């Protein structure tokens, strides 16, 4: 737990403590005295009943996937930090925090990492230039994947995923979440590396977040986000914890065709073997102040980030008022064993009443899309 942590840096808002044995860290919010760990909440550690492999993943400062490209069939495998086998080199304090290199002798990897704080955020960086490979190929790294991970245990909260304009995965007290993992590429799939299609909305913003009771953060992928996925796992999938993390990809898979005809495409999954994707990988975890830890607080802090870091300017509303885009779903159908069941969403009369209510409240500049009005509903 907190034994072995020492102060590494401090701002007006945050304190950063580090552990020399693991590279883990604790961030303390001086406004609320809340603490955020780079590892799962230790209060519930003893209750965890997962396999020894996943127990190691949960305690590790990173997870990574690798492959042996000398084998005829590439079979990627996951691994994490093994105390006693793997080590930390070059650990030193730097302005705002600390840096170190994770060395995995058996796998032949070296991964340089920096952790710093500034203002209200803690920043993690994988330094691209110092990454080393030997006989194995690196596919992806999840650095501090369990930052802020929360055991459900009756707690109120949710994870923010960037599905479309942002969606929430609420904490649930059950173990029926098997396979309900969110894993999507930031900015959508790369057409060069075709993956499997799904019905998710494309990720438009490199953002994710977590709220638990009075605590909350919103994370922004600040550099290298074009090579990243965002992974969210509700409690009950891999462990009893809810966790959400950036996955920094260094190689991509693609389908290597071996035969193509009119009937079917056949092939096998392969990777770009000869090079690693470039750029440092930087994630900023903005610790939200008291009363601002909800969805609205996350959105407000991201807007502030866009204005401060990306030059986003506030637009003034025209004479007709602030534009509001409204999408109304008429109906849809649920697949059944024999026949599909129609589900009513919003009738035309109800839609008319909704829009009149908004108009009466002073919203005069609406753009309305009414979907799913036809027979069979939205999916037709």
XYZ file of C-alpha atoms in Angstrom:
380
model
C 0.000 0.000 0.000
C 1.458 3.394 0.942
C 4.645 2.129 2.591
C 7.658 3.016 0.476
C 6.173 6.096 -1.197
C 8.141 9.345 -1.093
C 7.292 12.870 -2.197
C 8.478 13.518 -5.759
C 6.806 16.837 -6.656
C 4.124 19.300 -5.591
C 1.935 21.979 -7.220
C -0.647 24.358 -5.771
C -3.260 21.628 -6.284
C -1.494 18.232 -6.247
C 1.189 16.190 -4.484
C 2.968 13.358 -6.322
C 4.483 10.456 -4.371
C 6.500 7.665 -6.001
C 7.590 4.141 -5.153
C 11.168 3.279 -6.135
C 10.583 -0.481 -6.212
C 7.731 -0.448 -8.746
C 7.508 3.030 -10.267
C 3.925 3.275 -9.017
C 2.692 6.633 -7.783
C 0.013 8.295 -5.659
C -1.526 11.681 -6.482
C -3.025 13.634 -3.604
C -5.582 16.372 -4.333
C -4.865 19.105 -1.779
C -8.312 20.652 -2.353
C -10.215 17.587 -1.142
C -7.515 15.388 0.494
C -8.572 12.590 -1.874
C -5.890 10.218 -3.155
C -5.611 8.649 -6.595
C -3.480 5.520 -7.040
C -1.725 4.305 -10.192
C -2.842 0.818 -9.114
C -6.203 -0.717 -8.046
C -7.739 0.511 -4.784
C -5.778 -1.533 -2.195
C -8.734 -1.725 0.204
C -10.230 -4.567 -1.869
C -7.003 -6.277 -2.927
C -7.430 -9.195 -0.508
C -10.921 -9.942 -1.911
C -9.678 -10.399 -5.474
C -10.191 -13.973 -6.667
C -8.646 -13.718 -10.136
C -5.918 -15.965 -11.529
C -2.315 -15.433 -10.455
C -1.548 -14.044 -13.938
C -4.211 -11.375 -13.631
C -3.234 -10.694 -10.037
C 0.231 -9.852 -11.369
C -1.275 -7.677 -14.136
C -3.333 -5.754 -11.553
C -0.297 -4.952 -9.416
C 1.948 -4.115 -12.365
C 2.745 -0.556 -13.509
C 2.147 -1.632 -17.106
C 0.838 -4.398 -19.348
C 2.225 -5.092 -22.781
C 1.631 -7.416 -25.705
C 4.447 -8.935 -27.734
C 4.961 -11.481 -30.499
C 7.770 -13.675 -31.771
C 7.962 -12.885 -35.472
C 10.402 -15.746 -36.118
C 7.566 -18.249 -35.601
C 5.591 -19.355 -38.676
C 2.291 -18.444 -37.009
C 2.363 -15.202 -34.998
C 0.688 -15.694 -31.622
C 0.653 -12.456 -29.552
C 0.969 -12.835 -25.759
C 0.384 -10.447 -22.836
C 2.859 -9.825 -20.040
C 3.480 -7.414 -17.167
C 6.185 -6.424 -14.675
C 7.604 -9.427 -12.750
C 9.350 -8.382 -9.513
C 12.611 -10.253 -9.097
C 12.965 -10.867 -12.838
C 12.341 -7.427 -14.320
C 13.990 -4.305 -12.942
C 13.972 -0.519 -12.865
C 17.016 1.380 -14.170
C 17.944 5.086 -14.190
C 15.322 6.194 -11.675
C 15.780 9.885 -10.908
C 13.829 12.970 -9.956
C 13.164 15.489 -12.732
C 11.336 18.856 -12.595
C 7.724 18.061 -11.634
C 8.222 14.351 -10.988
C 10.414 11.371 -11.839
C 11.656 9.212 -14.688
C 12.835 5.613 -14.969
C 13.333 2.779 -17.415
C 11.543 -0.561 -17.064
C 13.912 -3.335 -18.174
C 12.554 -6.812 -19.002
C 15.687 -8.957 -19.551
C 13.986 -12.209 -20.591
C 11.757 -10.510 -23.169
C 14.479 -8.076 -24.220
C 12.440 -4.877 -23.801
C 13.421 -1.519 -22.292
C 10.670 1.077 -21.788
C 11.552 4.609 -20.593
C 8.773 6.349 -18.642
C 8.247 9.809 -17.117
C 5.598 10.829 -14.552
C 5.138 14.525 -13.773
C 2.540 16.892 -12.323
C 1.613 20.402 -13.355
C -1.335 22.457 -12.105
C -4.265 20.047 -11.713
C -2.999 17.149 -13.840
C -0.578 14.235 -13.630
C 1.115 13.351 -16.898
C 2.533 9.985 -17.940
C 4.890 9.646 -20.891
C 6.419 6.691 -22.731
C 9.564 8.081 -24.353
C 9.678 6.655 -27.876
C 13.390 7.202 -28.457
C 14.525 4.908 -25.636
C 12.301 1.903 -26.377
C 14.423 -1.174 -27.086
C 13.516 -4.577 -28.528
C 15.634 -7.684 -28.894
C 14.308 -11.022 -30.171
C 10.609 -10.213 -29.624
C 8.361 -7.583 -31.224
C 6.394 -5.070 -29.158
C 2.734 -4.709 -30.148
C 1.209 -2.451 -27.463
C 1.797 -0.982 -24.004
C -0.812 -0.004 -21.427
C 1.039 2.249 -18.965
C -0.547 2.425 -15.472
C -3.749 0.831 -16.839
C -5.358 0.638 -13.393
C -4.966 4.316 -12.492
C -8.028 5.149 -10.389
C -9.439 1.600 -10.734
C -12.484 1.193 -8.482
C -13.998 -1.898 -6.884
C -17.773 -1.591 -7.301
C -18.822 -2.702 -3.791
C -21.956 -0.555 -3.740
C -20.172 2.559 -4.947
C -21.891 5.113 -7.132
C -19.991 5.935 -10.263
C -19.283 5.412 -13.921
C -16.615 5.381 -16.603
C -16.660 7.860 -19.484
C -15.902 6.311 -22.867
C -15.551 8.434 -26.042
C -18.234 6.503 -27.937
C -19.569 9.131 -30.345
C -19.992 12.282 -28.256
C -19.266 10.434 -25.006
C -21.123 7.632 -23.227
C -21.154 6.328 -19.663
C -20.641 2.796 -18.340
C -22.233 2.767 -14.903
C -20.809 0.631 -12.102
C -22.852 -2.517 -11.505
C -22.792 -4.989 -8.638
C -22.683 -8.182 -10.644
C -20.325 -10.613 -12.289
C -22.302 -10.960 -15.517
C -20.137 -8.544 -17.472
C -18.123 -11.218 -19.268
C -16.988 -9.971 -22.704
C -18.417 -6.495 -22.098
C -15.089 -4.798 -22.742
C -14.903 -1.535 -24.657
C -11.821 -1.462 -26.899
C -11.837 1.104 -29.690
C -9.282 2.926 -31.798
C -9.000 6.680 -31.276
C -10.288 8.536 -34.374
C -11.604 5.263 -35.823
C -9.972 2.377 -37.665
C -6.932 2.960 -39.857
C -7.879 2.012 -43.422
C -4.344 0.656 -43.988
C -4.823 -1.887 -41.187
C -8.342 -3.163 -41.640
C -9.895 -4.613 -38.520
C -13.244 -6.179 -37.793
C -16.285 -3.946 -38.218
C -18.624 -3.314 -35.310
C -21.584 -1.083 -34.559
C -19.742 1.355 -32.276
C -19.741 5.054 -32.936
C -16.271 6.222 -34.012
C -14.092 7.790 -31.311
C -13.985 11.501 -32.128
C -12.161 12.682 -28.992
C -9.043 11.168 -27.343
C -10.671 11.310 -23.917
C -11.808 8.969 -21.126
C -12.721 9.397 -17.475
C -13.890 7.915 -14.204
C -16.177 9.095 -11.412
C -16.472 7.299 -8.071
C -18.465 8.903 -5.244
C -16.730 12.287 -4.678
C -13.646 11.472 -6.758
C -13.224 11.916 -10.475
C -10.757 12.521 -13.294
C -10.835 13.097 -17.022
C -7.866 11.894 -19.057
C -6.715 13.349 -22.373
C -4.350 11.549 -24.742
C -2.071 14.533 -25.401
C 0.538 13.030 -27.773
C 0.540 9.889 -29.907
C -3.228 9.475 -29.629
C -3.465 8.600 -33.320
C -1.724 5.309 -32.459
C -3.917 4.513 -29.449
C -6.958 2.552 -28.366
C -9.082 3.249 -25.307
C -9.953 0.138 -23.280
C -12.628 0.029 -20.567
C -13.388 -3.033 -18.472
C -16.346 -3.110 -16.059
C -16.077 -5.072 -12.812
C -16.693 -8.766 -13.420
C -14.752 -9.153 -16.656
C -11.072 -9.555 -15.725
C -11.374 -8.657 -12.049
C -13.661 -7.074 -9.458
C -12.414 -3.620 -10.476
C -13.780 -1.112 -12.973
C -10.816 0.193 -14.966
C -10.237 2.279 -18.064
C -6.921 2.846 -19.807
C -5.092 4.027 -22.923
C -3.503 1.311 -25.048
C -0.524 2.651 -26.972
C -0.050 0.620 -30.146
C 3.424 0.241 -31.654
C 2.402 -2.164 -34.383
C -0.923 -2.876 -36.064
C -2.427 -6.122 -37.226
C -3.833 -6.628 -40.692
C -5.358 -9.483 -42.674
C -2.777 -10.999 -45.005
C -4.739 -12.520 -47.909
C -3.588 -15.859 -49.289
C -6.370 -16.387 -51.815
C -9.138 -14.219 -53.150
C -12.099 -15.313 -55.211
C -15.743 -14.380 -55.562
C -16.923 -16.682 -52.812
C -14.655 -15.797 -49.920
C -11.530 -14.039 -48.781
C -9.034 -16.198 -46.948
C -5.919 -15.230 -45.071
C -4.271 -14.856 -41.693
C -3.615 -12.046 -39.229
C -0.155 -10.514 -39.509
C 1.660 -7.402 -38.199
C 3.906 -4.699 -39.580
C 7.107 -6.332 -38.345
C 9.877 -4.004 -39.481
C 9.182 -0.786 -37.621
C 7.570 0.667 -34.519
C 5.127 3.548 -34.832
C 6.783 6.845 -33.873
C 6.193 9.641 -31.328
C 6.150 9.875 -27.553
C 2.932 8.714 -25.883
C 1.618 11.269 -23.408
C -1.556 11.047 -21.272
C -2.767 13.759 -18.918
C -5.057 12.819 -16.038
C -6.901 15.967 -14.928
C -7.973 15.576 -11.295
C -11.393 17.183 -10.960
C -12.168 19.474 -8.047
C -14.952 18.940 -5.530
C -18.393 19.382 -7.078
C -16.975 19.019 -10.618
C -16.299 15.271 -10.744
C -19.332 14.354 -12.875
C -19.907 14.133 -16.634
C -20.447 17.893 -16.905
C -17.248 18.572 -14.946
C -15.320 16.246 -17.268
C -16.697 18.032 -20.343
C -15.903 21.472 -18.904
C -12.300 20.500 -18.121
C -11.817 19.048 -21.629
C -13.223 22.247 -23.146
C -10.725 24.227 -21.060
C -7.936 21.926 -22.319
C -8.991 22.513 -25.942
C -8.978 26.270 -25.412
C -5.628 26.352 -23.566
C -3.729 23.689 -25.529
C -5.334 23.584 -28.976
C -6.398 27.207 -29.496
C -10.135 26.522 -29.554
C -11.973 29.873 -29.503
C -15.370 30.560 -28.013
C -17.975 31.255 -30.702
C -20.663 33.837 -30.181
C -24.255 32.895 -30.934
C -25.958 34.603 -33.849
C -29.158 36.600 -33.538
C -31.256 33.425 -33.695
C -29.568 32.035 -30.562
C -27.301 29.115 -29.767
C -27.787 26.321 -32.335
C -29.059 23.044 -30.884
C -28.914 19.798 -32.847
C -31.696 17.433 -31.805
C -31.937 13.806 -32.921
C -35.169 11.991 -32.118
C -35.582 8.224 -32.464
C -39.024 7.163 -33.661
C -38.760 3.441 -32.967
C -36.710 0.314 -33.504
C -36.991 -3.424 -33.235
C -35.542 -6.057 -30.959
C -34.497 -9.345 -32.505
C -36.529 -12.318 -31.305
C -36.331 -16.072 -31.805
C -39.188 -16.206 -34.334
C -40.170 -12.606 -34.988
C -38.793 -9.222 -34.137
C -40.511 -7.045 -31.538
C -41.186 -3.402 -32.389
C -40.169 -0.929 -29.684
C -41.772 2.503 -29.721
C -39.360 5.331 -29.016
C -40.944 8.710 -29.718
C -44.159 9.252 -31.648
C -44.503 12.229 -33.992
C -46.868 13.843 -31.491
C -44.379 13.370 -28.636
C -41.573 14.752 -30.799
C -43.701 17.782 -31.624
C -44.383 18.368 -27.919
C -40.661 18.036 -27.054
C -39.648 20.587 -29.673
C -42.428 22.990 -28.688
C -41.276 22.740 -25.048
C -37.671 23.555 -26.051
C -38.866 26.413 -28.268
C -40.955 27.854 -25.436
C -37.844 27.828 -23.227
C -36.132 30.189 -25.677
C -34.286 27.782 -27.974
C -35.200 29.142 -31.397
C -32.339 27.814 -33.491
C -32.877 24.057 -33.723
C -31.734 21.553 -36.321
C -33.853 18.417 -35.949
C -33.286 14.921 -37.304
C -36.155 12.461 -36.853
C -34.850 8.893 -37.357
C -36.590 5.549 -37.276
C -39.972 6.882 -38.412
C -40.410 4.244 -41.103
C -41.863 0.757 -40.743
C -39.430 -1.425 -38.782
C -37.808 1.551 -37.110
C -34.254 2.850 -36.925
C -32.361 -0.321 -37.893
C -34.440 -0.612 -41.085
